mmCIF file of C-alpha atoms in Angstrom:
data_model
loop_
_atom_site.group_PDB
_atom_site.id
_atom_site.type_symbol
_atom_site.label_atom_id
_atom_site.label_comp_id
_atom_site.label_asym_id
_atom_site.label_seq_id
_atom_site.Cartn_x
_atom_site.Cartn_y
_atom_site.Cartn_z
ATOM 1 C CA THR O 40 0.000 0.000 0.000
ATOM 2 C CA TYR O 41 2.793 2.419 0.924
ATOM 3 C CA ALA O 42 4.845 1.466 -2.118
ATOM 4 C CA VAL O 43 1.867 2.056 -4.421
ATOM 5 C CA GLU O 44 1.169 5.412 -2.787
ATOM 6 C CA GLU O 45 4.805 6.473 -3.187
ATOM 7 C CA GLY O 46 4.709 5.471 -6.848
ATOM 8 C CA VAL O 47 1.567 7.532 -7.419
ATOM 9 C CA LEU O 48 3.090 10.510 -5.587
ATOM 10 C CA LEU O 49 6.224 10.311 -7.754
ATOM 11 C CA LYS O 50 4.117 9.993 -10.910
ATOM 12 C CA ASN O 51 2.091 13.059 -9.948
ATOM 13 C CA LYS O 52 5.254 15.062 -9.296
ATOM 14 C CA PHE O 53 7.558 13.846 -12.077
ATOM 15 C CA GLY O 54 5.346 12.081 -14.626
ATOM 16 C CA GLY O 55 5.576 8.511 -15.811
ATOM 17 C CA GLU O 56 3.403 5.484 -15.333
ATOM 18 C CA VAL O 57 2.689 3.298 -12.302
ATOM 19 C CA ILE O 58 2.346 -0.390 -13.072
ATOM 20 C CA VAL O 59 1.452 -2.674 -10.171
ATOM 21 C CA LEU O 60 2.755 -6.218 -10.365
ATOM 22 C CA SER O 61 1.967 -9.130 -8.105
ATOM 23 C CA MET O 62 2.497 -12.860 -8.044
ATOM 24 C CA GLY O 63 -0.271 -14.924 -6.542
ATOM 25 C CA PRO O 64 -3.592 -16.654 -7.080
ATOM 26 C CA GLU O 65 -6.412 -15.238 -9.207
ATOM 27 C CA ASN O 66 -7.942 -13.455 -6.217
ATOM 28 C CA ALA O 67 -4.822 -11.250 -6.033
ATOM 29 C CA LYS O 68 -6.567 -9.244 -8.756
ATOM 30 C CA ASN O 69 -8.589 -7.642 -5.937
ATOM 31 C CA ALA O 70 -5.440 -6.076 -4.454
ATOM 32 C CA LEU O 71 -4.313 -5.000 -7.920
ATOM 33 C CA ARG O 72 -7.675 -3.345 -8.570
ATOM 34 C CA GLU O 73 -7.342 -1.536 -5.240
ATOM 35 C CA ALA O 74 -3.967 -0.168 -6.392
ATOM 36 C CA VAL O 75 -5.492 1.042 -9.655
ATOM 37 C CA SER O 76 -8.350 2.662 -7.730
ATOM 38 C CA VAL O 77 -5.841 4.910 -5.915
ATOM 39 C CA GLY O 78 -3.911 5.985 -8.990
ATOM 40 C CA ALA O 79 -1.872 3.169 -10.528
ATOM 41 C CA ASP O 80 -2.214 3.139 -14.303
ATOM 42 C CA ARG O 81 -2.342 -0.584 -14.908
ATOM 43 C CA ALA O 82 -1.825 -3.949 -13.260
ATOM 44 C CA ILE O 83 -0.308 -7.319 -14.120
ATOM 45 C CA LEU O 84 -0.682 -10.601 -12.255
ATOM 46 C CA LEU O 85 1.745 -13.520 -12.366
ATOM 47 C CA SER O 86 -0.370 -16.563 -11.662
ATOM 48 C CA ASP O 87 0.162 -20.213 -12.392
ATOM 49 C CA ARG O 88 0.479 -23.421 -10.402
ATOM 50 C CA ALA O 89 4.154 -23.491 -11.422
ATOM 51 C CA PHE O 90 4.769 -20.417 -9.225
ATOM 52 C CA GLY O 91 3.259 -22.174 -6.192
ATOM 53 C CA GLY O 92 5.573 -22.724 -3.236
ATOM 54 C CA SER O 93 8.113 -20.150 -4.390
ATOM 55 C CA ASP O 94 10.416 -18.895 -1.663
ATOM 56 C CA THR O 95 11.811 -15.356 -1.695
ATOM 57 C CA TRP O 96 14.543 -16.238 -4.208
ATOM 58 C CA ALA O 97 12.124 -17.823 -6.684
ATOM 59 C CA THR O 98 9.566 -15.047 -6.147
ATOM 60 C CA SER O 99 12.120 -12.304 -6.784
ATOM 61 C CA TYR O 100 13.358 -14.177 -9.866
ATOM 62 C CA ALA O 101 9.812 -14.384 -11.316
ATOM 63 C CA LEU O 102 9.077 -10.719 -10.560
ATOM 64 C CA ALA O 103 12.409 -9.681 -12.119
ATOM 65 C CA LYS O 104 11.570 -11.635 -15.281
ATOM 66 C CA ALA O 105 8.199 -9.856 -15.448
ATOM 67 C CA ILE O 106 9.897 -6.471 -14.995
ATOM 68 C CA GLU O 107 12.254 -7.330 -17.854
ATOM 69 C CA LYS O 108 9.231 -8.206 -20.005
ATOM 70 C CA ILE O 109 7.517 -4.904 -19.159
ATOM 71 C CA GLY O 110 10.707 -3.138 -20.267
ATOM 72 C CA ASP O 111 11.742 0.503 -19.978
ATOM 73 C CA VAL O 112 11.333 0.478 -16.188
ATOM 74 C CA ASP O 113 13.308 3.060 -14.212
ATOM 75 C CA LEU O 114 12.169 2.371 -10.686
ATOM 76 C CA VAL O 115 10.675 -0.553 -8.783
ATOM 77 C CA ILE O 116 9.153 0.245 -5.401
ATOM 78 C CA CYS O 117 8.373 -2.571 -2.977
ATOM 79 C CA GLY O 118 7.146 -2.624 0.563
ATOM 80 C CA LYS O 119 9.798 -3.399 3.161
ATOM 81 C CA GLN O 120 8.539 -6.930 3.697
ATOM 82 C CA ALA O 121 5.600 -9.218 3.096
ATOM 83 C CA ILE O 122 3.140 -9.800 5.887
ATOM 84 C CA ASP O 123 3.510 -13.576 5.726
ATOM 85 C CA GLY O 124 7.251 -14.297 5.847
ATOM 86 C CA ASP O 125 8.570 -10.979 7.172
ATOM 87 C CA THR O 126 11.928 -11.648 5.516
ATOM 88 C CA ALA O 127 12.445 -8.333 3.647
ATOM 89 C CA GLN O 128 14.247 -10.301 0.911
ATOM 90 C CA VAL O 129 12.076 -9.964 -2.208
ATOM 91 C CA GLY O 130 12.913 -6.318 -3.023
ATOM 92 C CA PRO O 131 16.676 -6.839 -2.681
ATOM 93 C CA GLY O 132 16.290 -10.134 -4.562
ATOM 94 C CA ILE O 133 14.649 -8.346 -7.478
ATOM 95 C CA ALA O 134 17.537 -5.869 -7.533
ATOM 96 C CA ALA O 135 20.062 -8.731 -7.493
ATOM 97 C CA HIS O 136 18.332 -10.633 -10.324
ATOM 98 C CA LEU O 137 18.148 -7.462 -12.433
ATOM 99 C CA ASP O 138 21.660 -6.307 -11.389
ATOM 100 C CA TRP O 139 20.197 -2.913 -10.423
ATOM 101 C CA LEU O 140 21.098 -0.561 -7.603
ATOM 102 C CA GLN O 141 18.877 -0.649 -4.530
ATOM 103 C CA ALA O 142 18.052 1.279 -1.387
ATOM 104 C CA THR O 143 16.234 -0.476 1.443
ATOM 105 C CA TYR O 144 14.317 0.867 4.441
ATOM 106 C CA VAL O 145 13.492 4.093 2.587
ATOM 107 C CA MET O 146 11.662 6.483 4.895
ATOM 108 C CA LYS O 147 11.491 9.476 2.542
ATOM 109 C CA VAL O 148 12.077 10.419 -1.077
ATOM 110 C CA GLU O 149 14.033 13.661 -0.931
ATOM 111 C CA ASP O 150 14.217 14.420 -4.666
ATOM 112 C CA ALA O 151 14.386 12.807 -8.078
ATOM 113 C CA ASN O 152 15.331 13.660 -11.630
ATOM 114 C CA GLU O 153 15.495 11.729 -14.887
ATOM 115 C CA LYS O 154 18.761 9.996 -13.893
ATOM 116 C CA SER O 155 18.522 9.307 -10.167
ATOM 117 C CA ILE O 156 16.549 9.498 -6.965
ATOM 118 C CA ARG O 157 17.664 10.847 -3.588
ATOM 119 C CA VAL O 158 16.261 8.961 -0.610
ATOM 120 C CA ARG O 159 16.511 8.975 3.156
ATOM 121 C CA ARG O 160 17.004 5.436 4.402
ATOM 122 C CA MET O 161 16.741 4.323 7.990
ATOM 123 C CA HIS O 162 19.409 2.338 9.802
ATOM 124 C CA GLU O 163 20.246 1.428 13.399
ATOM 125 C CA ASP O 164 21.961 4.749 14.183
ATOM 126 C CA GLY O 165 19.580 7.122 12.389
ATOM 127 C CA TYR O 166 19.447 7.600 8.640
ATOM 128 C CA ASP O 167 21.534 8.157 5.501
ATOM 129 C CA ILE O 168 20.807 10.289 2.468
ATOM 130 C CA CYS O 169 21.573 8.264 -0.654
ATOM 131 C CA ASP O 170 21.600 9.150 -4.325
ATOM 132 C CA VAL O 171 20.629 6.082 -6.347
ATOM 133 C CA ASP O 172 20.995 6.034 -10.129
ATOM 134 C CA PHE O 173 18.243 4.535 -12.271
ATOM 135 C CA PRO O 174 17.309 1.813 -12.852
ATOM 136 C CA ALA O 175 16.829 1.040 -9.175
ATOM 137 C CA VAL O 176 14.782 -0.855 -6.627
ATOM 138 C CA LEU O 177 13.531 0.752 -3.410
ATOM 139 C CA THR O 178 11.915 -0.892 -0.415
ATOM 140 C CA VAL O 179 9.866 1.577 1.597
ATOM 141 C CA LEU O 180 8.783 1.785 5.209
ATOM 142 C CA LYS O 181 5.183 2.337 6.227
ATOM 143 C CA ASP O 182 5.983 5.798 7.596
ATOM 144 C CA ILE O 183 6.991 7.099 4.147
ATOM 145 C CA ASN O 184 3.480 8.410 3.431
ATOM 146 C CA THR O 185 -0.192 8.203 4.267
ATOM 147 C CA PRO O 186 -1.961 6.080 1.658
ATOM 148 C CA ARG O 187 -4.991 7.674 0.076
ATOM 149 C CA VAL O 188 -8.465 6.219 0.273
ATOM 150 C CA PRO O 189 -9.875 5.097 -3.082
ATOM 151 C CA THR O 190 -12.532 7.353 -4.531
ATOM 152 C CA LEU O 191 -15.800 6.045 -5.929
ATOM 153 C CA LYS O 192 -14.637 7.109 -9.382
ATOM 154 C CA GLY O 193 -11.382 5.215 -8.854
ATOM 155 C CA ARG O 194 -13.174 2.078 -7.678
ATOM 156 C CA LEU O 195 -15.541 2.160 -10.664
ATOM 157 C CA ALA O 196 -12.661 2.633 -13.095
ATOM 158 C CA SER O 197 -10.619 -0.172 -11.518
ATOM 159 C CA SER O 198 -13.530 -2.593 -11.704
ATOM 160 C CA LYS O 199 -13.554 -2.251 -15.493
ATOM 161 C CA ILE O 200 -9.859 -2.671 -16.261
ATOM 162 C CA GLU O 201 -8.428 -5.769 -17.845
ATOM 163 C CA ILE O 202 -5.704 -7.337 -15.700
ATOM 164 C CA PRO O 203 -3.481 -9.591 -17.795
ATOM 165 C CA VAL O 204 -2.365 -12.829 -16.184
ATOM 166 C CA TRP O 205 1.145 -13.904 -17.135
ATOM 167 C CA LYS O 206 2.347 -17.484 -16.934
ATOM 168 C CA PRO O 207 6.011 -18.581 -16.674
ATOM 169 C CA ALA O 208 6.324 -18.875 -20.473
ATOM 170 C CA ASP O 209 4.962 -15.332 -20.894
ATOM 171 C CA ILE O 210 7.885 -13.888 -18.934
ATOM 172 C CA GLY O 211 10.543 -16.283 -20.228
ATOM 173 C CA ALA O 212 11.029 -17.848 -16.801
ATOM 174 C CA ASP O 213 13.126 -20.968 -16.434
ATOM 175 C CA VAL O 214 10.653 -23.301 -14.689
ATOM 176 C CA SER O 215 13.496 -24.897 -12.734
ATOM 177 C CA LYS O 216 13.934 -21.524 -10.968
ATOM 178 C CA ILE O 217 10.337 -21.039 -9.794
ATOM 179 C CA GLY O 218 7.943 -22.800 -7.463
ATOM 180 C CA LEU O 219 9.115 -25.461 -5.019
ATOM 181 C CA ASP O 220 11.724 -26.839 -7.429
ATOM 182 C CA GLY O 221 13.325 -23.420 -7.834
ATOM 183 C CA SER O 222 13.309 -22.579 -4.144
ATOM 184 C CA PRO O 223 16.576 -23.216 -2.312
ATOM 185 C CA THR O 224 14.901 -22.798 1.105
ATOM 186 C CA ARG O 225 12.379 -25.103 2.743
ATOM 187 C CA VAL O 226 10.236 -24.557 5.801
ATOM 188 C CA VAL O 227 10.285 -27.842 7.685
ATOM 189 C CA LYS O 228 8.485 -26.840 10.884
#
């Protein structure tokens, strides 16, 4: 929610397009529609049984392949961590798979231009100000902004959009790198 809001704020200030991307079951379209209702321009869902059981490495690989397919992407904004695993690994994993720069624990976007973004990122002793060249991946904290509430007009518009569903073949994913088979970690208890 905070990542989507930050993307919309940056779009409103600097231009561009906000594309929301998620990997999950068909009902993940509801969350994607919610993102469109608050200002994202379009949405894409990665959904297939082959993605099932993906750990953070396999998930970040699949999302990176989808980002490559979208093409001409300058900035990827993720939340700090998912609410299920709390690992904070998918955003950095996307950056690693794409070989892009990254800034984690971003608490504020200070400025941006066509070549880079300046962010304030939290750490144990306070914060740093970092200039990150594009293309880049950011993971943002929940205090970065206050997400807007969808308007009725936004909800109506989002209910009518077509959300494409991409399968592994659509993004050129190596099926040995996704799902359970592509996941180097296992939860045993």
